[in-house]
PDB file of C-alpha atoms in Angstrom:
ATOM      1  CA  MET A   1     -54.015 -54.412  22.336  1.00  0.00           C
ATOM      2  CA  ARG A   2     -51.915 -54.736  25.399  1.00  0.00           C
ATOM      3  CA  LEU A   3     -52.093 -55.288  29.349  1.00  0.00           C
ATOM      4  CA  CYS A   4     -49.643 -53.813  31.494  1.00  0.00           C
ATOM      5  CA  ALA A   5     -48.928 -53.835  35.678  1.00  0.00           C
ATOM      6  CA  LEU A   6     -48.377 -51.439  37.707  1.00  0.00           C
ATOM      7  CA  ALA A   7     -48.854 -50.824  41.162  1.00  0.00           C
ATOM      8  CA  GLY A   8     -51.162 -53.548  41.402  1.00  0.00           C
ATOM      9  CA  LYS A   9     -53.297 -51.739  38.636  1.00  0.00           C
ATOM     10  CA  THR A  10     -53.627 -53.341  35.297  1.00  0.00           C
ATOM     11  CA  PHE A  11     -54.543 -50.480  32.554  1.00  0.00           C
ATOM     12  CA  PRO A  12     -54.320 -50.671  28.325  1.00  0.00           C
ATOM     13  CA  GLN A  13     -51.737 -50.051  26.153  1.00  0.00           C
ATOM     14  CA  ILE A  14     -52.787 -49.783  22.353  1.00  0.00           C
ATOM     15  CA  MET A  15     -49.965 -50.024  20.496  1.00  0.00           C
ATOM     16  CA  THR A  16     -48.527 -52.999  18.865  1.00  0.00           C
ATOM     17  CA  PHE A  17     -44.421 -54.545  19.220  1.00  0.00           C
ATOM     18  CA  THR A  18     -44.682 -56.468  16.620  1.00  0.00           C
ATOM     19  CA  SER A  19     -42.715 -55.008  13.427  1.00  0.00           C
ATOM     20  CA  THR A  20     -43.869 -54.819  10.425  1.00  0.00           C
ATOM     21  CA  ARG A  21     -39.968 -54.297   8.656  1.00  0.00           C
ATOM     22  CA  PHE A  22     -38.727 -57.569   6.180  1.00  0.00           C
ATOM     23  CA  ASN A  23     -36.047 -55.778   4.590  1.00  0.00           C
ATOM     24  CA  GLN A  24     -32.756 -56.273   7.902  1.00  0.00           C
ATOM     25  CA  PHE A  25     -30.928 -58.227   5.505  1.00  0.00           C
ATOM     26  CA  THR A  26     -30.931 -57.089   3.245  1.00  0.00           C
ATOM     27  CA  TYR A  27     -29.602 -53.749   5.116  1.00  0.00           C
ATOM     28  CA  PHE A  28     -27.415 -55.501   6.842  1.00  0.00           C
ATOM     29  CA  SER A  29     -25.651 -57.968   4.345  1.00  0.00           C
ATOM     30  CA  THR A  30     -25.115 -54.734   2.068  1.00  0.00           C
ATOM     31  CA  GLN A  31     -23.207 -52.682   4.548  1.00  0.00           C
ATOM     32  CA  LEU A  32     -21.274 -55.570   6.030  1.00  0.00           C
ATOM     33  CA  GLY A  33     -20.588 -56.537   1.983  1.00  0.00           C
ATOM     34  CA  ASP A  34     -21.699 -60.749   2.512  1.00  0.00           C
ATOM     35  CA  ARG A  35     -24.590 -61.612   0.936  1.00  0.00           C
ATOM     36  CA  ASN A  36     -23.814 -65.411   2.382  1.00  0.00           C
ATOM     37  CA  TRP A  37     -24.674 -66.240   5.712  1.00  0.00           C
ATOM     38  CA  ARG A  38     -24.870 -69.206   5.556  1.00  0.00           C
ATOM     39  CA  GLY A  39     -23.435 -71.741   8.493  1.00  0.00           C
ATOM     40  CA  LYS A  40     -22.955 -68.307   9.825  1.00  0.00           C
ATOM     41  CA  ASN A  41     -24.127 -67.665  13.921  1.00  0.00           C
ATOM     42  CA  VAL A  42     -27.052 -64.276  13.883  1.00  0.00           C
ATOM     43  CA  LEU A  43     -28.205 -62.656  17.312  1.00  0.00           C
ATOM     44  CA  ASP A  44     -30.216 -61.040  16.203  1.00  0.00           C
ATOM     45  CA  PHE A  45     -29.834 -58.105  19.174  1.00  0.00           C
ATOM     46  CA  GLY A  46     -34.221 -57.092  19.525  1.00  0.00           C
ATOM     47  CA  GLY A  47     -34.820 -58.736  16.785  1.00  0.00           C
ATOM     48  CA  ASN A  48     -38.681 -58.569  17.224  1.00  0.00           C
ATOM     49  CA  VAL A  49     -41.197 -61.233  15.099  1.00  0.00           C
ATOM     50  CA  GLY A  50     -37.625 -62.153  13.709  1.00  0.00           C
ATOM     51  CA  ASN A  51     -38.813 -60.687  10.534  1.00  0.00           C
ATOM     52  CA  ILE A  52     -35.114 -60.809   9.140  1.00  0.00           C
ATOM     53  CA  LEU A  53     -35.164 -64.665   8.723  1.00  0.00           C
ATOM     54  CA  LYS A  54     -38.672 -63.464   6.002  1.00  0.00           C
ATOM     55  CA  ASP A  55     -36.097 -61.101   3.650  1.00  0.00           C
ATOM     56  CA  PRO A  56     -36.499 -62.670   0.828  1.00  0.00           C
ATOM     57  CA  ASN A  57     -32.645 -62.105  -0.203  1.00  0.00           C
ATOM     58  CA  SER A  58     -31.654 -63.751   3.952  1.00  0.00           C
ATOM     59  CA  THR A  59     -29.553 -66.251   3.807  1.00  0.00           C
ATOM     60  CA  ILE A  60     -29.910 -67.309   7.591  1.00  0.00           C
ATOM     61  CA  ASP A  61     -29.877 -70.546   8.553  1.00  0.00           C
ATOM     62  CA  PRO A  62     -32.346 -70.569  10.373  1.00  0.00           C
ATOM     63  CA  GLU A  63     -31.115 -72.804  13.340  1.00  0.00           C
ATOM     64  CA  ARG A  64     -28.353 -70.366  13.544  1.00  0.00           C
ATOM     65  CA  TYR A  65     -30.682 -67.978  14.031  1.00  0.00           C
ATOM     66  CA  TRP A  66     -30.514 -66.599  18.201  1.00  0.00           C
ATOM     67  CA  CYS A  67     -33.676 -63.481  18.373  1.00  0.00           C
ATOM     68  CA  LEU A  68     -32.820 -61.571  22.026  1.00  0.00           C
ATOM     69  CA  ASP A  69     -35.770 -59.535  22.554  1.00  0.00           C
ATOM     70  CA  VAL A  70     -37.306 -57.075  25.643  1.00  0.00           C
ATOM     71  CA  ASP A  71     -40.640 -58.043  24.543  1.00  0.00           C
ATOM     72  CA  LYS A  72     -42.436 -61.741  26.245  1.00  0.00           C
ATOM     73  CA  GLU A  73     -44.804 -61.835  23.186  1.00  0.00           C
ATOM     74  CA  SER A  74     -42.848 -60.900  19.683  1.00  0.00           C
ATOM     75  CA  LEU A  75     -40.702 -63.835  21.026  1.00  0.00           C
ATOM     76  CA  GLU A  76     -43.586 -65.955  20.985  1.00  0.00           C
ATOM     77  CA  GLN A  77     -44.729 -65.169  17.567  1.00  0.00           C
ATOM     78  CA  GLY A  78     -41.062 -65.198  16.275  1.00  0.00           C
ATOM     79  CA  ARG A  79     -40.932 -69.100  17.668  1.00  0.00           C
ATOM     80  CA  ALA A  80     -44.025 -70.177  16.579  1.00  0.00           C
ATOM     81  CA  GLU A  81     -43.018 -69.641  13.001  1.00  0.00           C
ATOM     82  CA  PHE A  82     -39.558 -70.560  13.209  1.00  0.00           C
ATOM     83  CA  PRO A  83     -39.492 -73.475  16.616  1.00  0.00           C
ATOM     84  CA  GLN A  84     -35.647 -74.157  15.043  1.00  0.00           C
ATOM     85  CA  SER A  85     -34.069 -71.018  15.949  1.00  0.00           C
ATOM     86  CA  HIS A  86     -33.266 -69.712  19.559  1.00  0.00           C
ATOM     87  CA  TRP A  87     -35.558 -67.153  20.398  1.00  0.00           C
ATOM     88  CA  VAL A  88     -33.925 -66.209  24.210  1.00  0.00           C
ATOM     89  CA  PHE A  89     -35.811 -63.352  26.382  1.00  0.00           C
ATOM     90  CA  TYR A  90     -33.991 -60.094  28.104  1.00  0.00           C
ATOM     91  CA  ASP A  91     -36.238 -58.372  30.685  1.00  0.00           C
ATOM     92  CA  ARG A  92     -34.230 -55.285  30.635  1.00  0.00           C
ATOM     93  CA  TYR A  93     -35.687 -51.949  30.943  1.00  0.00           C
ATOM     94  CA  SER A  94     -36.594 -50.165  27.737  1.00  0.00           C
ATOM     95  CA  PHE A  95     -38.186 -47.123  27.380  1.00  0.00           C
ATOM     96  CA  PHE A  96     -42.152 -48.367  25.780  1.00  0.00           C
ATOM     97  CA  PHE A  97     -40.682 -51.457  25.129  1.00  0.00           C
ATOM     98  CA  ASN A  98     -40.195 -52.993  28.026  1.00  0.00           C
ATOM     99  CA  PRO A  99     -40.633 -50.161  31.866  1.00  0.00           C
ATOM    100  CA  LEU A 100     -41.231 -52.458  34.047  1.00  0.00           C
ATOM    101  CA  GLY A 101     -37.806 -54.498  32.886  1.00  0.00           C
ATOM    102  CA  LYS A 102     -34.374 -54.127  35.206  1.00  0.00           C
ATOM    103  CA  ARG A 103     -31.666 -51.123  34.715  1.00  0.00           C
ATOM    104  CA  SER A 104     -28.473 -52.280  33.616  1.00  0.00           C
ATOM    105  CA  LEU A 105     -29.371 -55.970  33.984  1.00  0.00           C
ATOM    106  CA  PRO A 106     -26.907 -58.436  32.559  1.00  0.00           C
ATOM    107  CA  LEU A 107     -27.216 -60.071  29.274  1.00  0.00           C
ATOM    108  CA  PRO A 108     -28.845 -63.612  29.567  1.00  0.00           C
ATOM    109  CA  GLN A 109     -25.317 -66.756  28.955  1.00  0.00           C
ATOM    110  CA  LEU A 110     -25.472 -67.781  25.428  1.00  0.00           C
ATOM    111  CA  ASP A 111     -23.994 -70.632  24.346  1.00  0.00           C
ATOM    112  CA  ALA A 112     -22.669 -69.470  20.773  1.00  0.00           C
ATOM    113  CA  LYS A 113     -20.246 -67.386  19.497  1.00  0.00           C
ATOM    114  CA  PHE A 114     -21.390 -65.351  16.076  1.00  0.00           C
ATOM    115  CA  THR A 115     -19.859 -64.361  12.545  1.00  0.00           C
ATOM    116  CA  TYR A 116     -22.800 -61.415  12.929  1.00  0.00           C
ATOM    117  CA  ILE A 117     -24.083 -58.907  16.008  1.00  0.00           C
ATOM    118  CA  VAL A 118     -26.845 -57.270  14.505  1.00  0.00           C
ATOM    119  CA  ALA A 119     -28.664 -54.395  15.865  1.00  0.00           C
ATOM    120  CA  PHE A 120     -31.203 -52.536  13.798  1.00  0.00           C
ATOM    121  CA  SER A 121     -33.048 -49.720  15.615  1.00  0.00           C
ATOM    122  CA  VAL A 122     -32.204 -50.453  19.240  1.00  0.00           C
ATOM    123  CA  PHE A 123     -30.364 -48.180  20.558  1.00  0.00           C
ATOM    124  CA  THR A 124     -32.050 -45.673  18.430  1.00  0.00           C
ATOM    125  CA  ASN A 125     -33.694 -45.919  21.583  1.00  0.00           C
ATOM    126  CA  THR A 126     -31.463 -46.177  24.344  1.00  0.00           C
ATOM    127  CA  SER A 127     -29.543 -43.813  26.420  1.00  0.00           C
ATOM    128  CA  GLU A 128     -26.183 -43.446  25.458  1.00  0.00           C
ATOM    129  CA  THR A 129     -25.090 -45.146  28.896  1.00  0.00           C
ATOM    130  CA  ASP A 130     -26.510 -48.089  28.337  1.00  0.00           C
ATOM    131  CA  MET A 131     -25.273 -48.346  24.048  1.00  0.00           C
ATOM    132  CA  LEU A 132     -21.798 -48.543  25.569  1.00  0.00           C
ATOM    133  CA  GLU A 133     -22.587 -51.063  28.198  1.00  0.00           C
ATOM    134  CA  LEU A 134     -24.270 -53.417  25.776  1.00  0.00           C
ATOM    135  CA  VAL A 135     -22.238 -52.580  23.021  1.00  0.00           C
ATOM    136  CA  ASP A 136     -19.099 -53.776  25.045  1.00  0.00           C
ATOM    137  CA  ASP A 137     -21.057 -56.944  25.985  1.00  0.00           C
ATOM    138  CA  LEU A 138     -22.205 -57.669  22.578  1.00  0.00           C
ATOM    139  CA  LYS A 139     -18.649 -57.683  21.534  1.00  0.00           C
ATOM    140  CA  LYS A 140     -16.940 -60.307  23.448  1.00  0.00           C
ATOM    141  CA  LEU A 141     -20.451 -62.440  22.519  1.00  0.00           C
ATOM    142  CA  LEU A 142     -17.859 -62.112  18.400  1.00  0.00           C
ATOM    143  CA  GLY A 143     -16.435 -65.108  17.052  1.00  0.00           C
ATOM    144  CA  PRO A 144     -13.376 -65.205  15.283  1.00  0.00           C
ATOM    145  CA  GLY A 145     -13.062 -62.358  12.280  1.00  0.00           C
ATOM    146  CA  GLY A 146     -17.169 -61.052  13.222  1.00  0.00           C
ATOM    147  CA  ALA A 147     -18.570 -58.416  13.059  1.00  0.00           C
ATOM    148  CA  LEU A 148     -21.458 -56.314  15.434  1.00  0.00           C
ATOM    149  CA  ALA A 149     -23.700 -54.173  13.262  1.00  0.00           C
ATOM    150  CA  PHE A 150     -26.003 -51.887  14.500  1.00  0.00           C
ATOM    151  CA  THR A 151     -27.553 -48.510  13.453  1.00  0.00           C
ATOM    152  CA  PHE A 152     -27.744 -44.744  14.571  1.00  0.00           C
ATOM    153  CA  ILE A 153     -29.874 -41.653  13.099  1.00  0.00           C
ATOM    154  CA  ASP A 154     -27.935 -38.976  12.601  1.00  0.00           C
ATOM    155  CA  PRO A 155     -30.227 -35.625  12.525  1.00  0.00           C
ATOM    156  CA  ASN A 156     -28.311 -33.577   9.866  1.00  0.00           C
ATOM    157  CA  TYR A 157     -29.013 -36.180   7.378  1.00  0.00           C
ATOM    158  CA  THR A 158     -31.813 -36.015   4.733  1.00  0.00           C
ATOM    159  CA  THR A 159     -33.383 -39.640   3.932  1.00  0.00           C
ATOM    160  CA  TRP A 160     -37.079 -39.626   3.849  1.00  0.00           C
ATOM    161  CA  GLY A 161     -37.406 -35.890   3.919  1.00  0.00           C
ATOM    162  CA  ALA A 162     -35.894 -35.484   0.823  1.00  0.00           C
ATOM    163  CA  GLU A 163     -38.705 -34.730  -1.165  1.00  0.00           C
ATOM    164  CA  ARG A 164     -39.525 -31.367   0.870  1.00  0.00           C
ATOM    165  CA  GLY A 165     -36.159 -30.607   1.823  1.00  0.00           C
ATOM    166  CA  ARG A 166     -36.211 -31.720   5.641  1.00  0.00           C
ATOM    167  CA  ASN A 167     -33.362 -33.409   7.439  1.00  0.00           C
ATOM    168  CA  ASN A 168     -34.423 -36.603   9.230  1.00  0.00           C
ATOM    169  CA  LEU A 169     -35.393 -34.859  12.920  1.00  0.00           C
ATOM    170  CA  GLN A 170     -37.132 -32.295  10.891  1.00  0.00           C
ATOM    171  CA  TRP A 171     -38.908 -35.508   9.834  1.00  0.00           C
ATOM    172  CA  ARG A 172     -39.500 -37.216  12.289  1.00  0.00           C
ATOM    173  CA  LEU A 173     -41.261 -34.094  13.822  1.00  0.00           C
ATOM    174  CA  ASP A 174     -43.501 -33.460  10.660  1.00  0.00           C
ATOM    175  CA  LEU A 175     -44.662 -37.132  11.531  1.00  0.00           C
ATOM    176  CA  GLU A 176     -45.131 -36.109  15.124  1.00  0.00           C
ATOM    177  CA  THR A 177     -47.640 -33.092  13.558  1.00  0.00           C
ATOM    178  CA  GLU A 178     -49.449 -34.974  11.555  1.00  0.00           C
ATOM    179  CA  ARG A 179     -50.390 -37.899  14.197  1.00  0.00           C
ATOM    180  CA  ARG A 180     -50.956 -34.399  16.551  1.00  0.00           C
ATOM    181  CA  HIS A 181     -48.943 -35.934  19.077  1.00  0.00           C
ATOM    182  CA  ILE A 182     -47.540 -32.145  19.214  1.00  0.00           C
ATOM    183  CA  SER A 183     -48.076 -28.921  17.878  1.00  0.00           C
ATOM    184  CA  ALA A 184     -46.153 -27.429  14.588  1.00  0.00           C
ATOM    185  CA  GLU A 185     -45.055 -24.639  17.270  1.00  0.00           C
ATOM    186  CA  GLN A 186     -43.807 -27.314  19.256  1.00  0.00           C
ATOM    187  CA  ALA A 187     -42.219 -29.438  16.385  1.00  0.00           C
ATOM    188  CA  GLN A 188     -40.349 -25.366  15.669  1.00  0.00           C
ATOM    189  CA  ASP A 189     -39.164 -25.473  19.001  1.00  0.00           C
ATOM    190  CA  VAL A 190     -37.624 -28.048  19.051  1.00  0.00           C
ATOM    191  CA  ASP A 191     -35.695 -28.109  15.664  1.00  0.00           C
ATOM    192  CA  GLU A 192     -34.572 -24.842  16.733  1.00  0.00           C
ATOM    193  CA  ARG A 193     -33.403 -25.875  20.096  1.00  0.00           C
ATOM    194  CA  ALA A 194     -31.764 -29.198  19.082  1.00  0.00           C
ATOM    195  CA  ARG A 195     -29.546 -27.575  15.749  1.00  0.00           C
ATOM    196  CA  GLY A 196     -25.785 -28.064  16.199  1.00  0.00           C
ATOM    197  CA  ALA A 197     -26.544 -30.642  18.643  1.00  0.00           C
ATOM    198  CA  LYS A 198     -24.261 -33.568  18.982  1.00  0.00           C
ATOM    199  CA  TRP A 199     -27.291 -35.844  20.652  1.00  0.00           C
ATOM    200  CA  PHE A 200     -29.874 -35.567  21.964  1.00  0.00           C
ATOM    201  CA  ILE A 201     -32.601 -37.566  23.026  1.00  0.00           C
ATOM    202  CA  LEU A 202     -37.062 -36.877  21.829  1.00  0.00           C
ATOM    203  CA  VAL A 203     -39.338 -37.731  24.561  1.00  0.00           C
ATOM    204  CA  ASN A 204     -43.446 -38.016  22.892  1.00  0.00           C
ATOM    205  CA  GLY A 205     -42.159 -36.294  20.195  1.00  0.00           C
ATOM    206  CA  GLY A 206     -41.704 -32.959  21.749  1.00  0.00           C
ATOM    207  CA  ASP A 207     -39.511 -33.421  25.031  1.00  0.00           C
ATOM    208  CA  LEU A 208     -36.015 -32.380  23.773  1.00  0.00           C
ATOM    209  CA  TYR A 209     -33.235 -33.613  25.953  1.00  0.00           C
ATOM    210  CA  ILE A 210     -30.455 -32.263  25.350  1.00  0.00           C
ATOM    211  CA  GLU A 211     -26.823 -33.869  25.836  1.00  0.00           C
ATOM    212  CA  THR A 212     -28.996 -35.326  28.981  1.00  0.00           C
ATOM    213  CA  GLU A 213     -29.645 -38.555  29.881  1.00  0.00           C
ATOM    214  CA  GLU A 214     -31.538 -36.507  32.543  1.00  0.00           C
ATOM    215  CA  VAL A 215     -35.290 -37.759  31.025  1.00  0.00           C
ATOM    216  CA  ARG A 216     -37.440 -36.414  34.629  1.00  0.00           C
ATOM    217  CA  PRO A 217     -40.024 -40.002  34.720  1.00  0.00           C
ATOM    218  CA  TYR A 218     -42.405 -40.843  32.813  1.00  0.00           C
ATOM    219  CA  PRO A 219     -45.349 -43.354  34.079  1.00  0.00           C
ATOM    220  CA  ALA A 220     -45.074 -46.475  32.524  1.00  0.00           C
ATOM    221  CA  ASP A 221     -48.473 -45.598  31.106  1.00  0.00           C
ATOM    222  CA  GLU A 222     -47.246 -42.521  29.246  1.00  0.00           C
ATOM    223  CA  GLN A 223     -44.088 -43.833  27.516  1.00  0.00           C
ATOM    224  CA  ARG A 224     -44.885 -43.187  24.092  1.00  0.00           C
ATOM    225  CA  THR A 225     -41.754 -42.862  22.102  1.00  0.00           C
ATOM    226  CA  LEU A 226     -37.684 -42.558  23.042  1.00  0.00           C
ATOM    227  CA  HIS A 227     -35.845 -41.700  20.112  1.00  0.00           C
ATOM    228  CA  VAL A 228     -32.560 -40.584  20.537  1.00  0.00           C
ATOM    229  CA  PHE A 229     -30.224 -39.140  17.363  1.00  0.00           C
ATOM    230  CA  HIS A 230     -26.129 -39.215  17.127  1.00  0.00           C
ATOM    231  CA  THR A 231     -24.072 -36.641  14.736  1.00  0.00           C
ATOM    232  CA  THR A 232     -22.234 -39.067  12.695  1.00  0.00           C
ATOM    233  CA  ASP A 233     -18.904 -37.202  13.513  1.00  0.00           C
ATOM    234  CA  TYR A 234     -20.448 -38.079  17.386  1.00  0.00           C
ATOM    235  CA  MET A 235     -20.781 -41.595  16.752  1.00  0.00           C
ATOM    236  CA  LYS A 236     -16.937 -41.676  15.617  1.00  0.00           C
ATOM    237  CA  SER A 237     -15.888 -40.079  18.987  1.00  0.00           C
ATOM    238  CA  LEU A 238     -17.608 -42.832  21.122  1.00  0.00           C
ATOM    239  CA  PHE A 239     -16.730 -45.767  18.714  1.00  0.00           C
ATOM    240  CA  PRO A 240     -13.055 -44.373  16.642  1.00  0.00           C
ATOM    241  CA  ARG A 241     -12.100 -47.792  15.160  1.00  0.00           C
ATOM    242  CA  ALA A 242     -15.937 -48.642  14.050  1.00  0.00           C
ATOM    243  CA  THR A 243     -16.191 -48.423  10.322  1.00  0.00           C
ATOM    244  CA  ILE A 244     -19.789 -45.800   9.973  1.00  0.00           C
ATOM    245  CA  LEU A 245     -21.251 -46.302   6.599  1.00  0.00           C
ATOM    246  CA  PRO A 246     -24.215 -43.753   4.929  1.00  0.00           C
ATOM    247  CA  PRO A 247     -27.837 -45.972   4.359  1.00  0.00           C
ATOM    248  CA  VAL A 248     -29.018 -48.352   2.260  1.00  0.00           C
ATOM    249  CA  ASN A 249     -31.661 -50.076   0.838  1.00  0.00           C
ATOM    250  CA  ASN A 250     -34.294 -46.290   0.851  1.00  0.00           C
ATOM    251  CA  GLU A 251     -33.169 -46.603   5.036  1.00  0.00           C
ATOM    252  CA  MET A 252     -32.859 -43.130   7.290  1.00  0.00           C
ATOM    253  CA  GLN A 253     -30.335 -44.953   9.637  1.00  0.00           C
ATOM    254  CA  HIS A 254     -26.730 -44.807   9.493  1.00  0.00           C
ATOM    255  CA  CYS A 255     -24.806 -48.569  10.675  1.00  0.00           C
ATOM    256  CA  CYS A 256     -21.879 -48.552  12.932  1.00  0.00           C
ATOM    257  CA  ILE A 257     -19.444 -51.639  12.094  1.00  0.00           C
ATOM    258  CA  ILE A 258     -17.715 -52.825  14.837  1.00  0.00           C
ATOM    259  CA  ARG A 259     -15.789 -56.055  13.203  1.00  0.00           C
ATOM    260  CA  ASN A 260     -13.593 -58.923  16.366  1.00  0.00           C
TER     261      ASN A 260
END
């Protein structure tokens, strides 16, 4: 249980920020077409506890690994397990993950250039304005020949919901319904209203914001989930020089690669 302070009071937030995903290296190495990352500096943006290092296929040198995240507790866990790596707290606002953080906070100073900068399921929880700003800032940290790779979710693509003929949005809505966060009627309404949208934000499972960042202010203790969906064509329009690749390694997220 995590205690969060607000207006001089504390309240429990019964959530965990510790990632249970361990296959990020396999995903990104496949997308980047390079499985040998030895001798290369790697920045894991939003890397949580550094589970990318635990991927059985990982070839990252721990001493050449930097993890930048908005959650102090995750960084402390990662540092305890991999003390030779670099763990950097980034106190920027993030819905749910760091609701009391500072908005538009510049990236911390990092005394390194990176061959690879990766971000798995980070911009899927970030406003478009923040995504564009952060991508520009992250590109400046790339060394010669380096690459920035990050994921996004196309709502119309079918992956995990394939057995039921459900696209990524419908899979998410089914999950929210199963968890009783929303009703079946709410799920159907969201699905119908989102059709044809280039991008949208889904807050707390049922609040839909279509092609706008004007999300109403939610109290910190009511900030449960924020999922941002972008169609592949729209991402191509945002990053025309990028390479957009479909999901691999049994994941649901596409990959956007920007090379230096």
